[in-house]
Coordinates of C-alpha atoms in Angstrom, one line a residue:
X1 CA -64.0 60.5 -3.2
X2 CA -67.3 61.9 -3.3
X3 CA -70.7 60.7 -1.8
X4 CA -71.5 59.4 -5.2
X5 CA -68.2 57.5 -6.2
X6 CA -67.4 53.9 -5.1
X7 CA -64.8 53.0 -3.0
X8 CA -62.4 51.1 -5.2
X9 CA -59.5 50.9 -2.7
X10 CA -60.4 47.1 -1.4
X11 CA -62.0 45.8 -4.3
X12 CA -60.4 42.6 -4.6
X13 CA -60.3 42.4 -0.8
X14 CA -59.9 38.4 0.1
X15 CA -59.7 38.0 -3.7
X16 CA -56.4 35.7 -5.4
X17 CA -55.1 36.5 -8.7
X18 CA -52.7 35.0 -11.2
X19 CA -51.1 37.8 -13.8
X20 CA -49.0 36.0 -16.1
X21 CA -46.4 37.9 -18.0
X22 CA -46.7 39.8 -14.8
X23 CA -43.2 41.4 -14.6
X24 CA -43.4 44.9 -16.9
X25 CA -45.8 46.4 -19.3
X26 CA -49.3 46.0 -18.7
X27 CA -48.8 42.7 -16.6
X28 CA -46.9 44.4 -14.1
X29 CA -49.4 47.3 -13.8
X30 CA -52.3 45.1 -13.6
X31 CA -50.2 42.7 -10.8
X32 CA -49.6 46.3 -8.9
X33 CA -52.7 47.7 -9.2
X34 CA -54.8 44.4 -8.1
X35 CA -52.9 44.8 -4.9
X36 CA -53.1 48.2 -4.1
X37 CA -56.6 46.9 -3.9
X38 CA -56.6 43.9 -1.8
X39 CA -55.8 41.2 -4.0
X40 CA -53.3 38.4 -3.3
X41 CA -51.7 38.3 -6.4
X42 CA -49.2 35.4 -8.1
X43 CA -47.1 36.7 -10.5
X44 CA -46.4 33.7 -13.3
X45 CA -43.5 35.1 -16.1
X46 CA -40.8 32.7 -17.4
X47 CA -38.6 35.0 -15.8
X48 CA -36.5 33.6 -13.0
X49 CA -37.3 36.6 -10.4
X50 CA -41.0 36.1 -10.9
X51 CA -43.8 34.8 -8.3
X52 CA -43.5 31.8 -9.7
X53 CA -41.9 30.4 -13.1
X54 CA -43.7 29.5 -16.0
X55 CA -43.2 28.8 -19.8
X56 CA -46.8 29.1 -20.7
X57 CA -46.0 27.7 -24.1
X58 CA -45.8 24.2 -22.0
X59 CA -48.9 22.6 -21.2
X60 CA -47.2 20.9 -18.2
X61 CA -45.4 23.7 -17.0
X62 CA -48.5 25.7 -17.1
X63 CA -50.4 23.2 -14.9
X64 CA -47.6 22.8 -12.1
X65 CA -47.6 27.0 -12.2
X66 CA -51.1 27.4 -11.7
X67 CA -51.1 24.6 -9.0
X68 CA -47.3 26.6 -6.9
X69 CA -49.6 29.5 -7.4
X70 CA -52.3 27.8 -5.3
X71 CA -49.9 26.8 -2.6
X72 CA -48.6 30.1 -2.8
X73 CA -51.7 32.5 -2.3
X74 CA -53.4 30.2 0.4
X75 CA -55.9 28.7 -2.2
X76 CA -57.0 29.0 -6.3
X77 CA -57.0 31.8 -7.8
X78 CA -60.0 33.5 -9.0
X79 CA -58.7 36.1 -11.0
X80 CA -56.5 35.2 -14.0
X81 CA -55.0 38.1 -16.6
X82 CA -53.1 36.2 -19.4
X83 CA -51.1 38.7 -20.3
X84 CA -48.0 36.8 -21.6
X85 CA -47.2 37.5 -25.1
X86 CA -44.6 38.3 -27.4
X87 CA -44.4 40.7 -30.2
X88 CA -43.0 40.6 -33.9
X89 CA -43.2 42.4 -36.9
X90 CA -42.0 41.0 -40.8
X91 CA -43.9 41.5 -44.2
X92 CA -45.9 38.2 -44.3
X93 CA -43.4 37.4 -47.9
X94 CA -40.6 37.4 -45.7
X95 CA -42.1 35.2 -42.7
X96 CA -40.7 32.1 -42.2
X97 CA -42.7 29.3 -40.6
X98 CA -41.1 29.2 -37.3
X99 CA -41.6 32.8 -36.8
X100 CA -45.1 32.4 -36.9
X101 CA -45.2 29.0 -34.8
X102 CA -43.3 30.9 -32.1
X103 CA -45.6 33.6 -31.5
X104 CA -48.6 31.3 -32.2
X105 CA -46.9 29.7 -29.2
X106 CA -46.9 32.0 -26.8
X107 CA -49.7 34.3 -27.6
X108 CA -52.2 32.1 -28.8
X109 CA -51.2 28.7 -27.8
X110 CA -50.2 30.5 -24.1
X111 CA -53.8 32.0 -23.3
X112 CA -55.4 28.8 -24.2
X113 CA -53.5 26.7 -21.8
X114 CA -53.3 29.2 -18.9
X115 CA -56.9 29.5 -19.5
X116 CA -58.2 26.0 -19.1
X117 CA -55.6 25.5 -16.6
X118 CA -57.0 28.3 -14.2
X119 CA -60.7 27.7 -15.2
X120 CA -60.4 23.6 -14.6
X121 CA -59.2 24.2 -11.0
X122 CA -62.3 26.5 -10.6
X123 CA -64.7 24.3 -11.8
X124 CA -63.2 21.4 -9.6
X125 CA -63.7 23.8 -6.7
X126 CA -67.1 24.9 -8.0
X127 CA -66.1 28.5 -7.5
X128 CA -66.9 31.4 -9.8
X129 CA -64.1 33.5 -11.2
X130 CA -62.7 36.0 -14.8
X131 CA -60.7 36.1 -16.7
X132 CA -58.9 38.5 -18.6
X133 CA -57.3 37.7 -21.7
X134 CA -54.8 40.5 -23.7
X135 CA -55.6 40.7 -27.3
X136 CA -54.8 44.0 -29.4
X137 CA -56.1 46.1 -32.0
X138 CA -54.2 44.2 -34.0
X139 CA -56.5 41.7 -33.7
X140 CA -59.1 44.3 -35.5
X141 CA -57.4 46.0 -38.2
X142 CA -54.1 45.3 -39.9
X143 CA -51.0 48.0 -40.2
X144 CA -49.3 49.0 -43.6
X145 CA -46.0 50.6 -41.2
X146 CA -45.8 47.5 -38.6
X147 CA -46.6 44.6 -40.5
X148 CA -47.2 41.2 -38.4
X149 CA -49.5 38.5 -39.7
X150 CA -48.2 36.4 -37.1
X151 CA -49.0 38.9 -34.5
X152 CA -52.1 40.2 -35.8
X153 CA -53.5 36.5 -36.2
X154 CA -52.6 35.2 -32.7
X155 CA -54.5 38.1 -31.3
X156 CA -57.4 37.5 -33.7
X157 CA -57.1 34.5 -32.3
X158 CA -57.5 35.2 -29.1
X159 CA -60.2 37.6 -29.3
X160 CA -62.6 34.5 -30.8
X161 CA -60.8 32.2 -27.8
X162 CA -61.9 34.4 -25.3
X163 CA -65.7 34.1 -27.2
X164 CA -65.8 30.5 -27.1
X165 CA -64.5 30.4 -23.5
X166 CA -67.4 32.9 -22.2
X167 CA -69.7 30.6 -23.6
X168 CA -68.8 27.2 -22.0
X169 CA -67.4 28.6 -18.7
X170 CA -70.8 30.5 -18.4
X171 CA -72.6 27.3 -16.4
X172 CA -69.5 27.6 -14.3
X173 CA -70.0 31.4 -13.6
X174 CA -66.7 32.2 -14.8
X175 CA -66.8 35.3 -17.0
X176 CA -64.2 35.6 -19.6
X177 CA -63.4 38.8 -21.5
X178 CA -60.4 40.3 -23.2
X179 CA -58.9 43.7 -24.1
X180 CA -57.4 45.2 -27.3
X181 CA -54.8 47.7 -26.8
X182 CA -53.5 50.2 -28.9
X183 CA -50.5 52.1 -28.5
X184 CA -49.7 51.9 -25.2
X185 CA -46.4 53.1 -23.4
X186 CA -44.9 50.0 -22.6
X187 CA -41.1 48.4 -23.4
X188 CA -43.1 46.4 -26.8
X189 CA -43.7 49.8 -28.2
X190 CA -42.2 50.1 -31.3
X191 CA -44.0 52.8 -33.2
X192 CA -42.1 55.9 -31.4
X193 CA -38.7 54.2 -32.6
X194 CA -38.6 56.9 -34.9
X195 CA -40.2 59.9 -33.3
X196 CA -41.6 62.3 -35.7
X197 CA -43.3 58.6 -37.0
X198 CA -44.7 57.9 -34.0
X199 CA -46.1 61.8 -33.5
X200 CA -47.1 61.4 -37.1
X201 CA -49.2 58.7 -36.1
X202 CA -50.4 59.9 -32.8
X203 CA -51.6 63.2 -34.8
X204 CA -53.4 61.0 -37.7
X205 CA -54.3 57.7 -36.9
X206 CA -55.3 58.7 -32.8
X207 CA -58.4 60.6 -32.2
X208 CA -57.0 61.3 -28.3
X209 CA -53.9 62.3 -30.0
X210 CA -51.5 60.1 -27.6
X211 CA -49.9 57.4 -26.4
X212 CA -52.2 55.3 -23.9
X213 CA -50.6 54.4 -20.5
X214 CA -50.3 50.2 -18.9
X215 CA -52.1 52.0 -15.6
X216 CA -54.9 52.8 -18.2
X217 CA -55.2 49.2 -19.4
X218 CA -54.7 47.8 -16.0
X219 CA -57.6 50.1 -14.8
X220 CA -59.3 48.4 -17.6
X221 CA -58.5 44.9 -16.6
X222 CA -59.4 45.6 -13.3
X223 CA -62.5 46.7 -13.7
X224 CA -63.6 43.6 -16.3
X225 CA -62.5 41.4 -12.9
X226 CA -64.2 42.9 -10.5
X227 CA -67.7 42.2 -9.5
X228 CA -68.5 45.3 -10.9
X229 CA -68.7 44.2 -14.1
X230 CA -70.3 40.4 -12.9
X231 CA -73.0 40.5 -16.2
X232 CA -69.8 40.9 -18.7
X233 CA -68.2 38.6 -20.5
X234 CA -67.2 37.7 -23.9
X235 CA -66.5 41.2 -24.8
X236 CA -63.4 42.4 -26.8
X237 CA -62.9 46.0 -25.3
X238 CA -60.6 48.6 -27.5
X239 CA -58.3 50.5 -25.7
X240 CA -57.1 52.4 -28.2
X241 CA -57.6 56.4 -28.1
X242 CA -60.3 56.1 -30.7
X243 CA -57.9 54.2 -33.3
X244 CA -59.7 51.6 -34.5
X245 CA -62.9 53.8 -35.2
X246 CA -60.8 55.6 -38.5

């Protein structure tokens, strides 16, 4: 670190957070890396090994989380990354209506309640706070190799959540943004199922010409929650090697 460059190390110093989907991919980079710089961080997956359970399809569920989350930082949270989501791919002839209502459910349906959740408790405390939501590129342009209107549409729909959101949690002085990843290296990859595809793509369809990393979204996220970035909000930030600009 130079004269010039912040100290980022204790950023979230005395700070709590709540990462849901919090237990691999980008949730568990983002949980890790809010630590590493001083936050006290809740990890909410419907996994029985995480922080605390959750099934944040449940609107009940979700509230009692949030609230053993509370209990279990010392206080609420003031940093929430919804980052629980699920993902699916079939040819929007071939989807069947409980295909889409399932991820609906968990992507869509899941950042909404975890949202208001987390930002009703703030309110009631009078206490400012972010949040950052995960969309995806998909929620920008659609893909002839990985089709998922279900997918693509609950992101979509998450992106104009996150909007709507910004503006009424503004008087509150909660910020509320979201990112849109591309391909990132994470256990939903698909695309490098078939590698010469995937390097295909990567050589095509990526101006960076590679796979993005969770630590690079989770530097991401971390920066959109930090106080460094207190006159954000309602942005929809790619992440995305330069994808969606061809």
């Amino acid at each position: 670190m130079t004269a010039d460059q912040p100290d980022v190390s204790r950023t979230f110093a005395g700070r709590r957070a709540i990462v849901t989907g919090g237990l691999s991919g980008i949730g568990a980079a983002t949980a890790a890396l809010l630590r590493m710089r001083g936050a006290a961080v809740a990890v909410l997956d419907r996994a029985a090994d995480a922080d605390v359970a959750v099934d944040v399809r449940d609107a009940e569920s979700v509230e009692r989380a949030i609230s053993a989350a509370a209990e279990r930082l010392g206080g609420p949270a003031d940093v929430l990354v919804a980052s629980a989501g699920i993902y699916r791919i079939a040819p929007v002839l071939d989807l069947e209506p409980d295909e889409w209502d399932d991820v609906m459910a968990t992507n869509l349906r899941g950042t909404y309640l975890t949202g208001r959740a987390f930002a009703r408790a703030l309110v009631a405390d009078r206490r400012p706070g972010a949040i950052v939501n995960l969309a995806s590129t998909a929620a920008l342009v659609g893909d002839a190799d990985e089709p998922g209107a279900h997918y693509n549409a609950s992101k979509a729909g998450v992106v104009s959540l996150t909007r709507q959101m910004a503006i009424e949690l503004a008087p509150h002085a909660i910020r509320v943004n979201c990112v849109c990843p591309g391909v990132i290296d994470t256990p939903m990859l698909r695309l490098m199922d078939d590698p010469a595809a995937g390097e295909r793509y990567l050589r095509d369809s990526v101006p960076l010409r590679r796979l993005g990393t969770a630590a690079e979204v989770a530097a991401t996220i971390a920066f959109l929650a930090s106080d460094d970035a207190a006159y954000i909000t309602g942005a929809a930030l790619p992440i995305d090697g330069g994808s969606t600009l061809l």
